[in-house]
PDB file of N, CA, C and O in Angstrom:
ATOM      1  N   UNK A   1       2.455  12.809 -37.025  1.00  0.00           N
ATOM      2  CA  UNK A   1       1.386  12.127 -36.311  1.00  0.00           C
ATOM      3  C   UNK A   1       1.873  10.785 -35.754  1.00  0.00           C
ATOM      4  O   UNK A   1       1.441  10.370 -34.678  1.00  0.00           O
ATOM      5  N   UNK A   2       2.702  10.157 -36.424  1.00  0.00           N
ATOM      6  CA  UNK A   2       3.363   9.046 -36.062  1.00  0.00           C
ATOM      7  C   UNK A   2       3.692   9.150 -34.525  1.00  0.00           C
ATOM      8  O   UNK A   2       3.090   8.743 -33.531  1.00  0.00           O
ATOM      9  N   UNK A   3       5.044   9.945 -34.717  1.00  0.00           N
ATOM     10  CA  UNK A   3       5.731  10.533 -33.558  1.00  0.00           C
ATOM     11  C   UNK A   3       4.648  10.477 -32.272  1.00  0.00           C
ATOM     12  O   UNK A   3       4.902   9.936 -31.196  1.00  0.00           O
ATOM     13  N   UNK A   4       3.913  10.869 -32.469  1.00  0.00           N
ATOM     14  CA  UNK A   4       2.781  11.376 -31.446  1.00  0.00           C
ATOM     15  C   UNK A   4       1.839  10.338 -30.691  1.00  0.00           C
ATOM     16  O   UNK A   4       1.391  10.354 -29.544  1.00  0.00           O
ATOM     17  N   UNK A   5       1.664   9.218 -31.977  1.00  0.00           N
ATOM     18  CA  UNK A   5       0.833   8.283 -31.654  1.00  0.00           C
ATOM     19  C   UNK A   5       1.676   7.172 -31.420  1.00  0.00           C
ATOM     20  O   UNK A   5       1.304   6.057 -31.784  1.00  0.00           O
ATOM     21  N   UNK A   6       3.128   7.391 -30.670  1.00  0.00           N
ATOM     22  CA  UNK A   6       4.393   6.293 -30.266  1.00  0.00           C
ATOM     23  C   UNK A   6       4.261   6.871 -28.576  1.00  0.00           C
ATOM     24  O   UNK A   6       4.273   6.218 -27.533  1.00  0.00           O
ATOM     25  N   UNK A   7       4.134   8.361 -28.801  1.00  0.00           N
ATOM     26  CA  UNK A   7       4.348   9.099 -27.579  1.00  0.00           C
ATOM     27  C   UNK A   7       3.120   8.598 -26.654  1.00  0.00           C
ATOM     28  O   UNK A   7       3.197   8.339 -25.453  1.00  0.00           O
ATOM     29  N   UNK A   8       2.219   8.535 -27.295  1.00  0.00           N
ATOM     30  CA  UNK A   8       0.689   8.692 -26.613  1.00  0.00           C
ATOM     31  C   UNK A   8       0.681   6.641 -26.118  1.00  0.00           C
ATOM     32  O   UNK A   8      -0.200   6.173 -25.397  1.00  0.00           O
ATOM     33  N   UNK A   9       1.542   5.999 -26.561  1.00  0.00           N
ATOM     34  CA  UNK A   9       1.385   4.740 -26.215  1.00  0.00           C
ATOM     35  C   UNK A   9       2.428   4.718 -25.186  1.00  0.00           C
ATOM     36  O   UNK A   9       2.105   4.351 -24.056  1.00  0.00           O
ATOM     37  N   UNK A  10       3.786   5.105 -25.459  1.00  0.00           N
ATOM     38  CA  UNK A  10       4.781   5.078 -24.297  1.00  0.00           C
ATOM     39  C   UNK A  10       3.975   5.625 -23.173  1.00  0.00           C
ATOM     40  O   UNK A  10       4.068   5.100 -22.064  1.00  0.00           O
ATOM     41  N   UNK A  11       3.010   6.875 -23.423  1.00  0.00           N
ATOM     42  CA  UNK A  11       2.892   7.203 -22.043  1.00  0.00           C
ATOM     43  C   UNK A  11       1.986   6.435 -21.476  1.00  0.00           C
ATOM     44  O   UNK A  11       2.028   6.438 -20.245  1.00  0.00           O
ATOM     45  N   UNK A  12       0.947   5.588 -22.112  1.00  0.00           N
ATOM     46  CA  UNK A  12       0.044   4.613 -21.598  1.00  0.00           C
ATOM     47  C   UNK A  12       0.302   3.300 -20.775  1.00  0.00           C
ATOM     48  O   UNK A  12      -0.376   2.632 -19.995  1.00  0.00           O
ATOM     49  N   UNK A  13       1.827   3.202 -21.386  1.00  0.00           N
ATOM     50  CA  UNK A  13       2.917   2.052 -20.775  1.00  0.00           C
ATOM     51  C   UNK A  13       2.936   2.795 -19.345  1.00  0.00           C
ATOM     52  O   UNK A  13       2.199   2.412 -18.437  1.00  0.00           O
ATOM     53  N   UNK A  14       3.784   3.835 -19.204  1.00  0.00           N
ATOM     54  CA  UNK A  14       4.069   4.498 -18.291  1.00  0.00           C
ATOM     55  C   UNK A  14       3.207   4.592 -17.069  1.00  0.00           C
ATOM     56  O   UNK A  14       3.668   4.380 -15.948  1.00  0.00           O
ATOM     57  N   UNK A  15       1.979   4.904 -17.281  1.00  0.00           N
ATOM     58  CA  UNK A  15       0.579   5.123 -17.073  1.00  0.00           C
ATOM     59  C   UNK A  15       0.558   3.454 -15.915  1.00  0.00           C
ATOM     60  O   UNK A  15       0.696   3.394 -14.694  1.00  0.00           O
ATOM     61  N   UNK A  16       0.351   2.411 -16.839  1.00  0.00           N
ATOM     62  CA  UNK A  16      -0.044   1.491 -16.221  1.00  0.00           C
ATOM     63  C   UNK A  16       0.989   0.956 -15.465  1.00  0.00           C
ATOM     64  O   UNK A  16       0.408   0.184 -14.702  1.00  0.00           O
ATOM     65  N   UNK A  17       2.089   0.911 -15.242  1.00  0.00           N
ATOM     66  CA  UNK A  17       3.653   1.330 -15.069  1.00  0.00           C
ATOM     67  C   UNK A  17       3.514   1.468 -13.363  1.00  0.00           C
ATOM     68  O   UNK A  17       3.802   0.717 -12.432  1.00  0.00           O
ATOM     69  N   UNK A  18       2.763   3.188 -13.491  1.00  0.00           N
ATOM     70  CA  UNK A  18       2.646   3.787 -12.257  1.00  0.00           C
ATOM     71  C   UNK A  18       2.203   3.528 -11.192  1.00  0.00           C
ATOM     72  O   UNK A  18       2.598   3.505 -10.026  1.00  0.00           O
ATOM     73  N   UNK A  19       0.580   3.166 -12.189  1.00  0.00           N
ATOM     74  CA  UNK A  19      -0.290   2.357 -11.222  1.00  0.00           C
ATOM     75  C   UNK A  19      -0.052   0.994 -10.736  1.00  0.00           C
ATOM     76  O   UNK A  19      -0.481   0.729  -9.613  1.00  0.00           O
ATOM     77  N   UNK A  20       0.544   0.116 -11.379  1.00  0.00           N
ATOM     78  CA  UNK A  20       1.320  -1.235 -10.687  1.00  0.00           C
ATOM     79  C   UNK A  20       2.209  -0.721  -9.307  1.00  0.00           C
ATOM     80  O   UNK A  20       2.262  -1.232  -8.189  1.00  0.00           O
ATOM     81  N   UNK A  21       2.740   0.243  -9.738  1.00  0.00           N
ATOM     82  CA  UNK A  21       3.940   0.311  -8.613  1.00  0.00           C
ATOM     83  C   UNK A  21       2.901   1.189  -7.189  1.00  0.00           C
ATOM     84  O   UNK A  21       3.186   0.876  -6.034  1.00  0.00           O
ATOM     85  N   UNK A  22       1.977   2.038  -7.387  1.00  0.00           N
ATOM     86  CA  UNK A  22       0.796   2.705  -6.258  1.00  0.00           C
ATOM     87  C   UNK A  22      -0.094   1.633  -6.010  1.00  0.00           C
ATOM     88  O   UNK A  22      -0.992   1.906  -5.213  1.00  0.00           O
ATOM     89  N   UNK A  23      -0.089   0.356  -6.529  1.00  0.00           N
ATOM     90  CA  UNK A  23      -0.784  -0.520  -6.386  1.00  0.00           C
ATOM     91  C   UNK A  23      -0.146  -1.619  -5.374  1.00  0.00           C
ATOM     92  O   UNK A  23      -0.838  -2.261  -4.584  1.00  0.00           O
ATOM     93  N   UNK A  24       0.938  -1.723  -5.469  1.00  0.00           N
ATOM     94  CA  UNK A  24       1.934  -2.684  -4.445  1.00  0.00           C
ATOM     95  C   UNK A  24       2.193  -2.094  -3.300  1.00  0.00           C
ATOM     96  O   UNK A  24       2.143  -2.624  -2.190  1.00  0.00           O
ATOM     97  N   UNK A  25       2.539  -0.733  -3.609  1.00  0.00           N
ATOM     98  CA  UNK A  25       2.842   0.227  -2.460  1.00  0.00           C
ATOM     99  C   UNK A  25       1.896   0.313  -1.230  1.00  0.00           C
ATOM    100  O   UNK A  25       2.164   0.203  -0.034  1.00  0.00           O
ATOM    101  N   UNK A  26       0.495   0.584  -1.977  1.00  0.00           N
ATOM    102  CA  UNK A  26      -0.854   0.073  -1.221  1.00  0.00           C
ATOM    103  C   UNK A  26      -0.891  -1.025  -0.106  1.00  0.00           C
ATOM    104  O   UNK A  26      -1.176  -1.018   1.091  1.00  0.00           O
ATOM    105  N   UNK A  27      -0.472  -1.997  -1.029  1.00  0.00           N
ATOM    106  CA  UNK A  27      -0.904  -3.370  -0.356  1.00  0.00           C
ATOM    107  C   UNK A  27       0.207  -3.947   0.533  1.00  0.00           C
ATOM    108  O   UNK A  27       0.025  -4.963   1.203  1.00  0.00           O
ATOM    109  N   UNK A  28       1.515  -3.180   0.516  1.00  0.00           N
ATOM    110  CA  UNK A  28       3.032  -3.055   1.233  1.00  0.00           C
ATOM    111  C   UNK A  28       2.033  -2.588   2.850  1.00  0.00           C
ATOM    112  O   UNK A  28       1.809  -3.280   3.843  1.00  0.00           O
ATOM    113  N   UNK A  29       1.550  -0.898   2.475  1.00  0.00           N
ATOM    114  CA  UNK A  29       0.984  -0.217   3.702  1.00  0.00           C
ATOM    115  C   UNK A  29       0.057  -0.889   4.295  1.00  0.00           C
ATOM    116  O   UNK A  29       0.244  -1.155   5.482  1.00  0.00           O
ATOM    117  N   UNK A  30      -1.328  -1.395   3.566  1.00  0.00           N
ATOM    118  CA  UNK A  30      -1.942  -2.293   4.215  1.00  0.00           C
ATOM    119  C   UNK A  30      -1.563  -3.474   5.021  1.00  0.00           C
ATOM    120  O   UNK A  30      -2.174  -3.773   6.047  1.00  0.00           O
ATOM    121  N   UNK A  31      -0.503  -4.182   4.539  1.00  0.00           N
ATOM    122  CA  UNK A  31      -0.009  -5.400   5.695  1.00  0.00           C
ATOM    123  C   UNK A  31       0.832  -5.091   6.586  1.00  0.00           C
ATOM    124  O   UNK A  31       1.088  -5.905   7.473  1.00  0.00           O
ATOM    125  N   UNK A  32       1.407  -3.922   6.545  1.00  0.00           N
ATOM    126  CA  UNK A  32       1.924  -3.026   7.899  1.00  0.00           C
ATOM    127  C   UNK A  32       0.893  -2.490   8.847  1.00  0.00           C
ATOM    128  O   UNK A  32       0.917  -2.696  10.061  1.00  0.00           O
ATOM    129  N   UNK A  33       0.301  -2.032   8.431  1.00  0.00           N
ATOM    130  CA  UNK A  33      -0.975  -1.487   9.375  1.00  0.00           C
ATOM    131  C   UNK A  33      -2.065  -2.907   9.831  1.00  0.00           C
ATOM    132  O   UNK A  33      -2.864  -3.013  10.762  1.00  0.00           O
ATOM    133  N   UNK A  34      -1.775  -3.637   9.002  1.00  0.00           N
ATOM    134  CA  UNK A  34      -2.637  -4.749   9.845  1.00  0.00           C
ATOM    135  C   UNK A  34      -1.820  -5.468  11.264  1.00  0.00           C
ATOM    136  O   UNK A  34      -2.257  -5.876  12.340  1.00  0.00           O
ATOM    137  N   UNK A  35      -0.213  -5.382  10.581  1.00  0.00           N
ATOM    138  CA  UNK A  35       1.086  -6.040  11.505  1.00  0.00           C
ATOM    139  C   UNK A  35       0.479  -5.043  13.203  1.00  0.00           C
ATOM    140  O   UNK A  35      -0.021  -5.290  14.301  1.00  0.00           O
ATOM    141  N   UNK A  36       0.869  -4.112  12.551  1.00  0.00           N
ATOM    142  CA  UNK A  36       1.020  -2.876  13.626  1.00  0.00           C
ATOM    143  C   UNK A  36      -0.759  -2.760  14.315  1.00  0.00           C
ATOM    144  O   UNK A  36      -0.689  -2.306  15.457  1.00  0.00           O
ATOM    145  N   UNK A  37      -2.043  -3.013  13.952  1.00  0.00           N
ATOM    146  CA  UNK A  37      -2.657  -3.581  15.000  1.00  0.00           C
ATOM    147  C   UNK A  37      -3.384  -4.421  15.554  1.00  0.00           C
ATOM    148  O   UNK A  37      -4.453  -4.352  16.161  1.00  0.00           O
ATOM    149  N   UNK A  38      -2.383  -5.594  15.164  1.00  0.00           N
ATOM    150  CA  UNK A  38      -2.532  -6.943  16.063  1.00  0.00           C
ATOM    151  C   UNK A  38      -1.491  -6.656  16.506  1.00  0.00           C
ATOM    152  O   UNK A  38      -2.005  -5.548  16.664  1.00  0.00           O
ATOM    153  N   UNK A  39      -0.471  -6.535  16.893  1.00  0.00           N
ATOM    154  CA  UNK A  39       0.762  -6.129  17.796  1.00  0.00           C
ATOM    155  C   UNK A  39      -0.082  -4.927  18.855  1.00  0.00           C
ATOM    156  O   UNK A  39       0.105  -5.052  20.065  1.00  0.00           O
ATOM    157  N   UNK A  40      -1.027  -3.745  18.343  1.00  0.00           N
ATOM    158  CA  UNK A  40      -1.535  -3.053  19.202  1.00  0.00           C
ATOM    159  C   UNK A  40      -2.635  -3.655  20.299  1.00  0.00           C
ATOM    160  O   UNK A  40      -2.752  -3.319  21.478  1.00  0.00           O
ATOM    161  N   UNK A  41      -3.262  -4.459  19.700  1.00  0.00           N
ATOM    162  CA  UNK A  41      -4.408  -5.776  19.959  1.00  0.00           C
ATOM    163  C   UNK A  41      -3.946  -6.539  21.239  1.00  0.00           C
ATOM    164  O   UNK A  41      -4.533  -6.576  22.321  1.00  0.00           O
ATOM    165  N   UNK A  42      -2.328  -7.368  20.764  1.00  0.00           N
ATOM    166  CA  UNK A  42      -1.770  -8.318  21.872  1.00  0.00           C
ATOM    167  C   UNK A  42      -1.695  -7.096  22.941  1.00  0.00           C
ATOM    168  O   UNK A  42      -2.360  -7.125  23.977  1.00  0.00           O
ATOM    169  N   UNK A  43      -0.977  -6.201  22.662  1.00  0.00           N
ATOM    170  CA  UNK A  43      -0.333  -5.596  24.044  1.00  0.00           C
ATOM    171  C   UNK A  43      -1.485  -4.744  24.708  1.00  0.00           C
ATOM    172  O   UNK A  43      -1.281  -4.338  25.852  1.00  0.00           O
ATOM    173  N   UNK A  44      -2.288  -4.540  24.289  1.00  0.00           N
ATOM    174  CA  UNK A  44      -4.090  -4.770  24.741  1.00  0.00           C
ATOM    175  C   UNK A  44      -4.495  -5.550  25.862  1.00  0.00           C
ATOM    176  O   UNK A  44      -4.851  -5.302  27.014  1.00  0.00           O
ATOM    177  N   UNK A  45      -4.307  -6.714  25.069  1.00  0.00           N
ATOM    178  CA  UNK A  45      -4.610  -7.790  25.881  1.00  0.00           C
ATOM    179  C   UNK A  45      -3.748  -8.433  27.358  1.00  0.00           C
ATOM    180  O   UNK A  45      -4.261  -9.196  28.177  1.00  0.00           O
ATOM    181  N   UNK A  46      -2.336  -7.891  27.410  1.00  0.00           N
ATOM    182  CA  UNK A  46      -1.557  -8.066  28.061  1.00  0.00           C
ATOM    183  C   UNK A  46      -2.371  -7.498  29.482  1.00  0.00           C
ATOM    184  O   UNK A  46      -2.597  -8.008  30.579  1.00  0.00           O
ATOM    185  N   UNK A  47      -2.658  -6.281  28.908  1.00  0.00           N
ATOM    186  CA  UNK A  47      -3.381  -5.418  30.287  1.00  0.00           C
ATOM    187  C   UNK A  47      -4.384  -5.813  31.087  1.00  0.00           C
ATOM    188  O   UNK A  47      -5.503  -6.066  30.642  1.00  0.00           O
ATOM    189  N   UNK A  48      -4.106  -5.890  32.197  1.00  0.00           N
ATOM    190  CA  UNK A  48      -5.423  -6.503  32.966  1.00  0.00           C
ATOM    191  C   UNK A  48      -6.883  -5.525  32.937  1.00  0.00           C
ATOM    192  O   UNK A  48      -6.818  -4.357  33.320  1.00  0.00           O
ATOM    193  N   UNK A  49      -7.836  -5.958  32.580  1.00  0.00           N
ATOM    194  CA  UNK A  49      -9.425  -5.326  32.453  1.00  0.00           C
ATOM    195  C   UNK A  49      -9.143  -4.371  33.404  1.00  0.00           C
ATOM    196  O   UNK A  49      -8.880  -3.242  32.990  1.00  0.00           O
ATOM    197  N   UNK A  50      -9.141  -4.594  34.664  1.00  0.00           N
ATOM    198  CA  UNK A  50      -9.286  -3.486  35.524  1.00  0.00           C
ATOM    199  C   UNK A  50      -8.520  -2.135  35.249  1.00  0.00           C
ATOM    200  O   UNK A  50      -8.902  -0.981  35.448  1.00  0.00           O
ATOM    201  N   UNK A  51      -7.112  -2.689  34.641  1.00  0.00           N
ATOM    202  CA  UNK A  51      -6.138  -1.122  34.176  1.00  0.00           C
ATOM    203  C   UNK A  51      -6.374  -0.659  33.024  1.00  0.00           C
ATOM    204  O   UNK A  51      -5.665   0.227  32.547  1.00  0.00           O
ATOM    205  N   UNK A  52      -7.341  -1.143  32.425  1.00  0.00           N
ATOM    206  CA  UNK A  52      -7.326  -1.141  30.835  1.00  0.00           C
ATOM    207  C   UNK A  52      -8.595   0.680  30.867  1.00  0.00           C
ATOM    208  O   UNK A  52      -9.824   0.621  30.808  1.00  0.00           O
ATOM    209  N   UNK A  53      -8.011   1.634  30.939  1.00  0.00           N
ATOM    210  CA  UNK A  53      -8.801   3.150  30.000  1.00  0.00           C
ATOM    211  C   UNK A  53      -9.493   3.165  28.910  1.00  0.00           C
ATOM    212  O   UNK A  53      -9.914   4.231  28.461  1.00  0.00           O
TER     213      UNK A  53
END
């Protein structure tokens, strides 16, 4: 039971482990996708109203 209740904590380490690292990863993608549209935004704006679809 020992054994088991070492296992059942390593994997809880592990566990929270994972989620730190899907948690950064997240917030990595989110400030790329914000980069990518205000960069879509400016070159938007570059376009004159009249050419703008």
């Amino acid at each position: 039971m020992h054994t088991l209740e070492k296992d059942v904590k390593r994997m809880e380490l592990q566990i929270g482990q994972l989620i730190s690292i899907v948690a950064y990863q997240n917030e990595r993608l989110n400030r790329f996708e914000e980069v990518e549209r205000k960069k879509r935004i400016a070159i938007i704006q570059r376009i004159p109203l009249a050419e703008r679809v």
